[in-house]
Coordinates of C-alpha atoms in Angstrom, one line a residue:
X1 CA 103.0 265.1 9.4
X2 CA 105.2 268.1 9.6
X3 CA 103.9 271.6 10.4
X4 CA 103.9 274.3 7.8
X5 CA 104.4 277.3 10.1
X6 CA 107.7 278.3 8.6
X7 CA 106.5 278.1 5.0
X8 CA 103.1 279.7 4.9
X9 CA 103.0 283.4 4.2
X10 CA 100.4 285.6 6.0
X11 CA 98.3 285.7 2.8
X12 CA 98.4 281.9 2.5
X13 CA 97.3 281.6 6.1
X14 CA 94.4 283.9 5.4
X15 CA 93.4 282.0 2.3
X16 CA 93.4 278.7 4.2
X17 CA 91.5 280.2 7.1
X18 CA 88.8 281.6 4.7
X19 CA 88.5 278.2 3.1
X20 CA 88.1 276.4 6.4
X21 CA 85.5 278.9 7.6
X22 CA 83.8 279.0 4.3
X23 CA 81.1 276.5 5.4
X24 CA 79.6 279.3 7.4
X25 CA 78.8 277.0 10.4
X26 CA 80.5 276.4 13.7
X27 CA 81.2 272.9 15.1
X28 CA 77.8 272.5 16.8
X29 CA 75.8 273.6 13.8
X30 CA 77.6 271.1 11.6
X31 CA 76.0 268.4 13.8
X32 CA 72.5 269.9 14.0
X33 CA 72.8 272.1 17.0
X34 CA 71.8 275.7 16.1
X35 CA 73.7 278.4 17.9
X36 CA 71.4 281.3 18.6
X37 CA 70.9 283.6 21.6
X38 CA 68.0 281.4 22.7
X39 CA 67.8 279.8 26.1
X40 CA 67.0 276.3 24.8
X41 CA 69.7 276.3 22.2
X42 CA 72.3 277.8 24.5
X43 CA 71.6 275.0 27.0
X44 CA 71.8 272.4 24.3
X45 CA 75.2 273.7 23.3
X46 CA 76.3 273.6 26.9
X47 CA 75.4 269.9 27.5
X48 CA 76.8 269.0 24.1
X49 CA 80.1 270.6 25.4
X50 CA 79.9 268.5 28.6
X51 CA 79.6 265.4 26.4
X52 CA 82.3 266.4 24.0
X53 CA 84.8 266.9 26.8
X54 CA 84.6 263.2 27.7
X55 CA 87.2 260.9 26.3
X56 CA 86.2 258.7 23.5
X57 CA 84.6 258.9 20.0
X58 CA 83.3 262.4 19.6
X59 CA 80.5 261.0 17.3
X60 CA 79.1 259.2 20.2
X61 CA 79.1 262.4 22.2
X62 CA 77.2 264.1 19.4
X63 CA 74.8 261.2 19.2
X64 CA 74.2 261.3 22.9
X65 CA 73.4 265.0 22.9
X66 CA 71.1 264.5 20.0
X67 CA 69.3 261.7 21.8
X68 CA 68.9 263.8 24.9
X69 CA 67.3 266.6 22.8
X70 CA 65.1 264.2 20.9
X71 CA 63.9 262.7 24.2
X72 CA 62.4 266.1 24.9
X73 CA 65.1 267.5 27.2
X74 CA 65.8 270.4 25.1
X75 CA 65.7 273.1 27.8
X76 CA 67.2 273.2 31.3
X77 CA 63.8 273.0 32.8
X78 CA 62.8 269.9 30.9
X79 CA 66.2 268.2 31.7
X80 CA 65.8 269.1 35.3
X81 CA 62.4 267.4 35.4
X82 CA 63.7 264.2 33.7
X83 CA 64.3 261.1 35.8
X84 CA 67.8 259.9 36.4
X85 CA 67.1 256.3 35.2
X86 CA 65.7 257.7 31.9
X87 CA 68.8 259.8 31.3
X88 CA 71.0 256.7 31.9
X89 CA 68.9 254.7 29.5
X90 CA 69.1 257.4 26.7
X91 CA 72.9 257.8 27.2
X92 CA 73.4 254.0 27.0
X93 CA 71.2 253.7 23.9
X94 CA 73.3 256.4 22.2
X95 CA 76.4 254.3 22.6
X96 CA 78.1 256.0 25.5
X97 CA 80.2 253.9 27.9
X98 CA 81.8 254.4 31.3
X99 CA 80.1 255.9 34.3
X100 CA 76.8 256.7 32.9
X101 CA 75.1 257.0 36.2
X102 CA 77.6 259.7 37.2
X103 CA 77.1 261.4 33.9
X104 CA 73.4 261.3 34.3
X105 CA 73.7 262.8 37.8
X106 CA 75.9 265.6 36.4
X107 CA 73.5 266.5 33.6
X108 CA 70.6 266.6 36.1
X109 CA 72.6 268.7 38.5
X110 CA 73.7 271.0 35.7
X111 CA 70.1 271.5 34.5
X112 CA 68.7 272.1 38.0
X113 CA 71.5 274.7 38.8
X114 CA 70.8 276.6 35.6
X115 CA 67.1 276.6 36.4
X116 CA 67.6 277.6 40.1
X117 CA 70.3 280.2 39.5
X118 CA 69.4 281.6 36.0
X119 CA 65.8 280.6 35.6
X120 CA 66.9 278.2 32.8
X121 CA 68.4 281.0 30.7
X122 CA 72.2 281.2 30.2
X123 CA 71.7 284.8 28.9
X124 CA 71.1 285.7 32.6
X125 CA 74.6 284.3 33.4
X126 CA 76.0 286.6 30.8
X127 CA 74.1 289.5 32.3
X128 CA 75.3 288.5 35.8
X129 CA 78.9 288.6 34.6
X130 CA 78.3 292.1 33.1
X131 CA 79.5 290.7 29.7
X132 CA 83.0 290.4 31.2
X133 CA 84.8 287.4 29.7
X134 CA 86.6 286.5 32.9
X135 CA 83.3 286.8 34.8
X136 CA 81.5 284.6 32.3
X137 CA 84.2 281.9 32.6
X138 CA 84.0 282.1 36.4
X139 CA 80.3 281.6 36.4
X140 CA 80.3 278.9 33.8
X141 CA 82.9 276.9 35.6
X142 CA 80.9 277.2 38.8
X143 CA 78.2 275.1 37.1
X144 CA 78.1 271.3 37.8
X145 CA 80.2 269.4 35.2
X146 CA 81.7 272.5 33.6
X147 CA 85.5 272.6 33.9
X148 CA 87.9 274.8 31.8
X149 CA 87.7 272.4 28.9
X150 CA 83.9 272.4 28.8
X151 CA 84.0 276.2 29.1
X152 CA 86.3 276.4 26.1
X153 CA 84.0 274.2 24.0
X154 CA 80.9 276.2 25.0
X155 CA 82.5 279.5 24.3
X156 CA 84.0 278.3 21.1
X157 CA 80.4 278.3 19.8
X158 CA 78.9 281.1 21.9
X159 CA 81.5 283.6 20.9
X160 CA 79.6 284.0 17.6
X161 CA 76.9 285.6 19.8
X162 CA 78.7 286.7 22.9
X163 CA 81.3 288.7 21.1
X164 CA 83.1 289.9 24.2
X165 CA 84.1 286.3 24.9
X166 CA 86.3 286.1 21.8
X167 CA 88.9 285.0 21.0
X168 CA 88.3 281.4 22.1
X169 CA 89.8 278.2 20.6
X170 CA 89.7 274.8 22.3
X171 CA 92.7 272.5 22.5
X172 CA 91.6 270.5 19.4
X173 CA 91.4 273.6 17.3
X174 CA 94.7 274.8 18.5
X175 CA 96.3 271.4 17.8
X176 CA 95.1 271.7 14.2
X177 CA 96.1 275.3 13.9
X178 CA 99.7 274.5 14.9
X179 CA 99.9 271.5 12.6
X180 CA 98.6 273.5 9.6
X181 CA 100.9 276.5 10.4
X182 CA 98.0 278.9 11.2
X183 CA 99.3 279.9 14.6
X184 CA 99.5 278.8 18.2
X185 CA 96.9 280.9 20.1
X186 CA 93.3 281.9 19.8
X187 CA 94.6 285.4 19.2
X188 CA 96.6 284.2 16.1
X189 CA 93.4 282.7 14.7
X190 CA 91.4 285.9 15.4
X191 CA 94.0 287.8 13.4
X192 CA 93.3 285.5 10.4
X193 CA 89.5 285.7 10.9
X194 CA 89.5 289.5 10.9
X195 CA 89.3 292.1 13.6
X196 CA 85.9 292.0 15.4
X197 CA 84.7 288.9 13.4
X198 CA 83.8 286.7 16.3
X199 CA 81.3 284.7 14.1
X200 CA 84.0 284.1 11.5
X201 CA 86.4 283.0 14.2
X202 CA 83.8 280.6 15.6
X203 CA 83.4 279.0 12.2
X204 CA 87.2 278.8 11.8
X205 CA 87.9 277.2 15.2
X206 CA 85.0 274.8 14.7
X207 CA 86.4 273.7 11.4
X208 CA 89.9 273.2 12.9
X209 CA 88.5 271.1 15.7
X210 CA 86.8 268.9 13.1
X211 CA 90.0 268.6 11.1
X212 CA 91.8 267.3 14.3
X213 CA 89.0 265.0 15.4
X214 CA 88.4 263.5 12.0
X215 CA 92.1 263.5 11.0
X216 CA 91.4 265.3 7.8
X217 CA 94.8 267.0 7.4
X218 CA 95.6 265.4 4.0
X219 CA 92.3 266.7 2.6
X220 CA 92.8 270.2 3.9
X221 CA 96.3 270.5 2.6
X222 CA 95.7 268.9 -0.8

Protein backbone atom coordinates (compact mmCIF):
# COMPACT_ATOMS: atom_id res chain seq x y z
CA UNK A 1 0.00 0.00 0.00
CA UNK A 2 1.53 3.37 -0.93
CA UNK A 3 2.09 6.08 1.60
CA UNK A 4 0.05 9.28 1.59
CA UNK A 5 2.77 11.63 2.84
CA UNK A 6 2.80 13.74 -0.28
CA UNK A 7 -0.97 14.11 -0.56
CA UNK A 8 -2.18 14.86 2.98
CA UNK A 9 -2.47 18.48 4.03
CA UNK A 10 -1.65 19.47 7.61
CA UNK A 11 -5.36 19.76 8.36
CA UNK A 12 -6.04 16.31 6.91
CA UNK A 13 -3.27 14.87 9.05
CA UNK A 14 -4.74 16.50 12.15
CA UNK A 15 -8.22 15.19 11.37
CA UNK A 16 -6.90 11.65 10.94
CA UNK A 17 -4.86 11.95 14.14
CA UNK A 18 -7.94 13.11 16.05
CA UNK A 19 -9.96 10.21 14.66
CA UNK A 20 -7.30 7.68 15.63
CA UNK A 21 -6.95 9.11 19.14
CA UNK A 22 -10.69 9.54 19.56
CA UNK A 23 -11.06 6.29 21.49
CA UNK A 24 -9.49 8.06 24.45
CA UNK A 25 -7.40 5.04 25.42
CA UNK A 26 -3.80 4.06 24.90
CA UNK A 27 -2.66 0.66 23.65
CA UNK A 28 -2.48 -0.96 27.09
CA UNK A 29 -5.89 0.33 28.15
CA UNK A 30 -7.49 -1.12 25.02
CA UNK A 31 -6.47 -4.53 26.35
CA UNK A 32 -7.52 -4.05 29.96
CA UNK A 33 -4.36 -2.60 31.52
CA UNK A 34 -5.13 0.72 33.15
CA UNK A 35 -2.44 3.36 32.97
CA UNK A 36 -2.45 5.33 36.20
CA UNK A 37 0.34 6.62 38.41
CA UNK A 38 -0.07 3.62 40.69
CA UNK A 39 2.79 1.22 41.55
CA UNK A 40 0.84 -1.93 40.67
CA UNK A 41 -0.44 -0.65 37.34
CA UNK A 42 2.90 0.81 36.29
CA UNK A 43 4.56 -2.53 36.97
CA UNK A 44 1.88 -4.36 34.99
CA UNK A 45 2.49 -2.04 32.01
CA UNK A 46 6.20 -2.73 32.35
CA UNK A 47 5.87 -6.52 32.16
CA UNK A 48 3.28 -6.17 29.40
CA UNK A 49 5.95 -4.22 27.51
CA UNK A 50 8.52 -6.97 28.09
CA UNK A 51 6.11 -9.51 26.61
CA UNK A 52 5.07 -7.31 23.68
CA UNK A 53 8.71 -6.86 22.66
CA UNK A 54 9.04 -10.59 21.99
CA UNK A 55 8.54 -11.78 18.46
CA UNK A 56 5.25 -13.49 17.70
CA UNK A 57 1.52 -12.84 17.88
CA UNK A 58 0.97 -9.80 20.06
CA UNK A 59 -2.38 -11.19 21.23
CA UNK A 60 -0.50 -14.01 22.97
CA UNK A 61 1.70 -11.45 24.70
CA UNK A 62 -1.39 -9.62 25.94
CA UNK A 63 -2.96 -12.92 27.01
CA UNK A 64 0.21 -13.84 28.91
CA UNK A 65 0.34 -10.49 30.70
CA UNK A 66 -3.33 -10.86 31.62
CA UNK A 67 -2.71 -14.40 32.90
CA UNK A 68 0.20 -13.23 35.07
CA UNK A 69 -1.98 -10.51 36.57
CA UNK A 70 -4.89 -12.90 37.09
CA UNK A 71 -2.55 -15.36 38.82
CA UNK A 72 -2.18 -12.69 41.52
CA UNK A 73 1.20 -11.30 40.38
CA UNK A 74 -0.11 -7.79 39.90
CA UNK A 75 2.66 -6.02 41.80
CA UNK A 76 6.43 -6.28 41.75
CA UNK A 77 6.43 -7.69 45.28
CA UNK A 78 3.95 -10.45 44.43
CA UNK A 79 5.75 -11.32 41.21
CA UNK A 80 9.04 -11.44 43.13
CA UNK A 81 7.55 -13.97 45.56
CA UNK A 82 6.16 -16.21 42.80
CA UNK A 83 7.84 -19.51 42.00
CA UNK A 84 9.75 -19.93 38.76
CA UNK A 85 7.88 -23.10 37.80
CA UNK A 86 4.54 -21.40 38.37
CA UNK A 87 5.48 -18.52 36.07
CA UNK A 88 6.52 -21.01 33.38
CA UNK A 89 3.22 -22.85 33.77
CA UNK A 90 1.14 -19.68 33.43
CA UNK A 91 3.11 -18.46 30.40
CA UNK A 92 2.74 -21.82 28.67
CA UNK A 93 -0.99 -21.98 29.41
CA UNK A 94 -1.37 -18.50 27.88
CA UNK A 95 -0.03 -19.84 24.60
CA UNK A 96 3.51 -18.49 24.60
CA UNK A 97 6.24 -20.49 22.92
CA UNK A 98 10.02 -20.38 22.92
CA UNK A 99 12.33 -20.14 25.91
CA UNK A 100 9.71 -19.86 28.63
CA UNK A 101 12.15 -20.80 31.38
CA UNK A 102 14.36 -17.90 30.36
CA UNK A 103 11.39 -15.54 30.17
CA UNK A 104 10.18 -16.66 33.59
CA UNK A 105 13.69 -15.98 34.96
CA UNK A 106 13.66 -12.51 33.41
CA UNK A 107 10.27 -11.64 34.89
CA UNK A 108 11.37 -12.82 38.31
CA UNK A 109 14.64 -10.90 38.11
CA UNK A 110 12.78 -7.81 36.92
CA UNK A 111 10.34 -7.95 39.81
CA UNK A 112 13.04 -8.53 42.41
CA UNK A 113 15.13 -5.65 41.07
CA UNK A 114 12.17 -3.26 41.13
CA UNK A 115 11.48 -4.32 44.72
CA UNK A 116 15.11 -4.14 45.85
CA UNK A 117 15.94 -0.87 44.09
CA UNK A 118 12.66 1.04 44.13
CA UNK A 119 10.64 -0.73 46.85
CA UNK A 120 8.31 -2.02 44.16
CA UNK A 121 7.36 1.44 42.97
CA UNK A 122 8.47 2.71 39.55
CA UNK A 123 7.54 6.21 40.61
CA UNK A 124 10.70 6.10 42.70
CA UNK A 125 12.64 5.42 39.50
CA UNK A 126 11.16 8.59 38.05
CA UNK A 127 12.16 10.50 41.20
CA UNK A 128 15.67 9.02 41.10
CA UNK A 129 15.97 10.26 37.51
CA UNK A 130 14.82 13.73 38.64
CA UNK A 131 12.09 13.50 35.98
CA UNK A 132 14.75 13.77 33.30
CA UNK A 133 13.78 11.73 30.21
CA UNK A 134 17.34 10.60 29.50
CA UNK A 135 17.74 9.57 33.13
CA UNK A 136 14.47 7.67 33.10
CA UNK A 137 15.56 5.76 30.00
CA UNK A 138 18.93 5.00 31.53
CA UNK A 139 17.39 3.61 34.73
CA UNK A 140 14.68 1.69 32.90
CA UNK A 141 17.13 -0.01 30.54
CA UNK A 142 19.26 -0.98 33.55
CA UNK A 143 16.41 -3.25 34.69
CA UNK A 144 16.51 -6.96 33.77
CA UNK A 145 14.74 -7.63 30.47
CA UNK A 146 14.30 -3.96 29.59
CA UNK A 147 16.08 -2.97 26.39
CA UNK A 148 15.45 0.10 24.23
CA UNK A 149 12.41 -1.47 22.57
CA UNK A 150 10.81 -2.39 25.90
CA UNK A 151 11.59 1.09 27.17
CA UNK A 152 9.80 2.63 24.16
CA UNK A 153 6.76 0.42 24.72
CA UNK A 154 6.58 1.32 28.41
CA UNK A 155 7.07 5.04 27.86
CA UNK A 156 4.58 5.00 24.97
CA UNK A 157 2.00 4.37 27.71
CA UNK A 158 3.59 6.15 30.66
CA UNK A 159 4.08 9.45 28.80
CA UNK A 160 0.38 10.12 29.45
CA UNK A 161 1.41 10.47 33.12
CA UNK A 162 5.14 11.17 32.96
CA UNK A 163 4.74 14.16 30.66
CA UNK A 164 8.44 14.94 30.62
CA UNK A 165 9.06 11.65 28.76
CA UNK A 166 7.06 12.76 25.72
CA UNK A 167 7.24 12.52 22.79
CA UNK A 168 7.62 8.75 22.54
CA UNK A 169 6.51 6.49 19.70
CA UNK A 170 7.52 2.86 19.31
CA UNK A 171 8.65 1.35 16.01
CA UNK A 172 5.21 -0.09 15.22
CA UNK A 173 3.51 3.27 15.68
CA UNK A 174 6.14 4.99 13.54
CA UNK A 175 5.73 2.38 10.80
CA UNK A 176 1.99 3.12 10.70
CA UNK A 177 2.57 6.87 10.83
CA UNK A 178 4.86 6.70 7.80
CA UNK A 179 2.46 4.52 5.87
CA UNK A 180 -0.50 6.80 6.65
CA UNK A 181 1.43 9.94 5.82
CA UNK A 182 1.33 11.35 9.35
CA UNK A 183 5.06 11.79 9.80
CA UNK A 184 8.25 9.93 10.49
CA UNK A 185 9.16 10.83 14.07
CA UNK A 186 7.59 11.02 17.51
CA UNK A 187 7.98 14.80 17.23
CA UNK A 188 5.88 14.82 14.07
CA UNK A 189 3.11 12.97 15.88
CA UNK A 190 3.36 15.26 18.90
CA UNK A 191 2.76 18.20 16.57
CA UNK A 192 -0.48 16.58 15.41
CA UNK A 193 -1.60 15.68 18.92
CA UNK A 194 -1.07 19.24 20.14
CA UNK A 195 1.58 21.01 22.14
CA UNK A 196 1.81 19.66 25.67
CA UNK A 197 -0.85 17.00 25.03
CA UNK A 198 1.12 13.95 26.15
CA UNK A 199 -2.05 12.02 26.98
CA UNK A 200 -3.47 12.67 23.50
CA UNK A 201 -0.13 11.64 22.02
CA UNK A 202 -0.20 8.39 24.00
CA UNK A 203 -3.66 7.63 22.59
CA UNK A 204 -2.50 8.42 19.06
CA UNK A 205 0.66 6.32 19.10
CA UNK A 206 -1.22 3.46 20.77
CA UNK A 207 -3.83 3.54 18.02
CA UNK A 208 -1.14 3.63 15.35
CA UNK A 209 0.60 0.62 16.89
CA UNK A 210 -2.68 -1.29 16.77
CA UNK A 211 -3.21 -0.34 13.12
CA UNK A 212 0.21 -1.77 12.25
CA UNK A 213 -0.14 -4.92 14.37
CA UNK A 214 -3.69 -5.64 13.21
CA UNK A 215 -3.04 -4.51 9.61
CA UNK A 216 -6.08 -2.21 9.68
CA UNK A 217 -4.85 0.25 7.06
CA UNK A 218 -7.81 -0.22 4.72
CA UNK A 219 -10.23 0.43 7.57
CA UNK A 220 -8.41 3.59 8.66
CA UNK A 221 -8.16 5.07 5.18
CA UNK A 222 -11.69 4.13 4.07
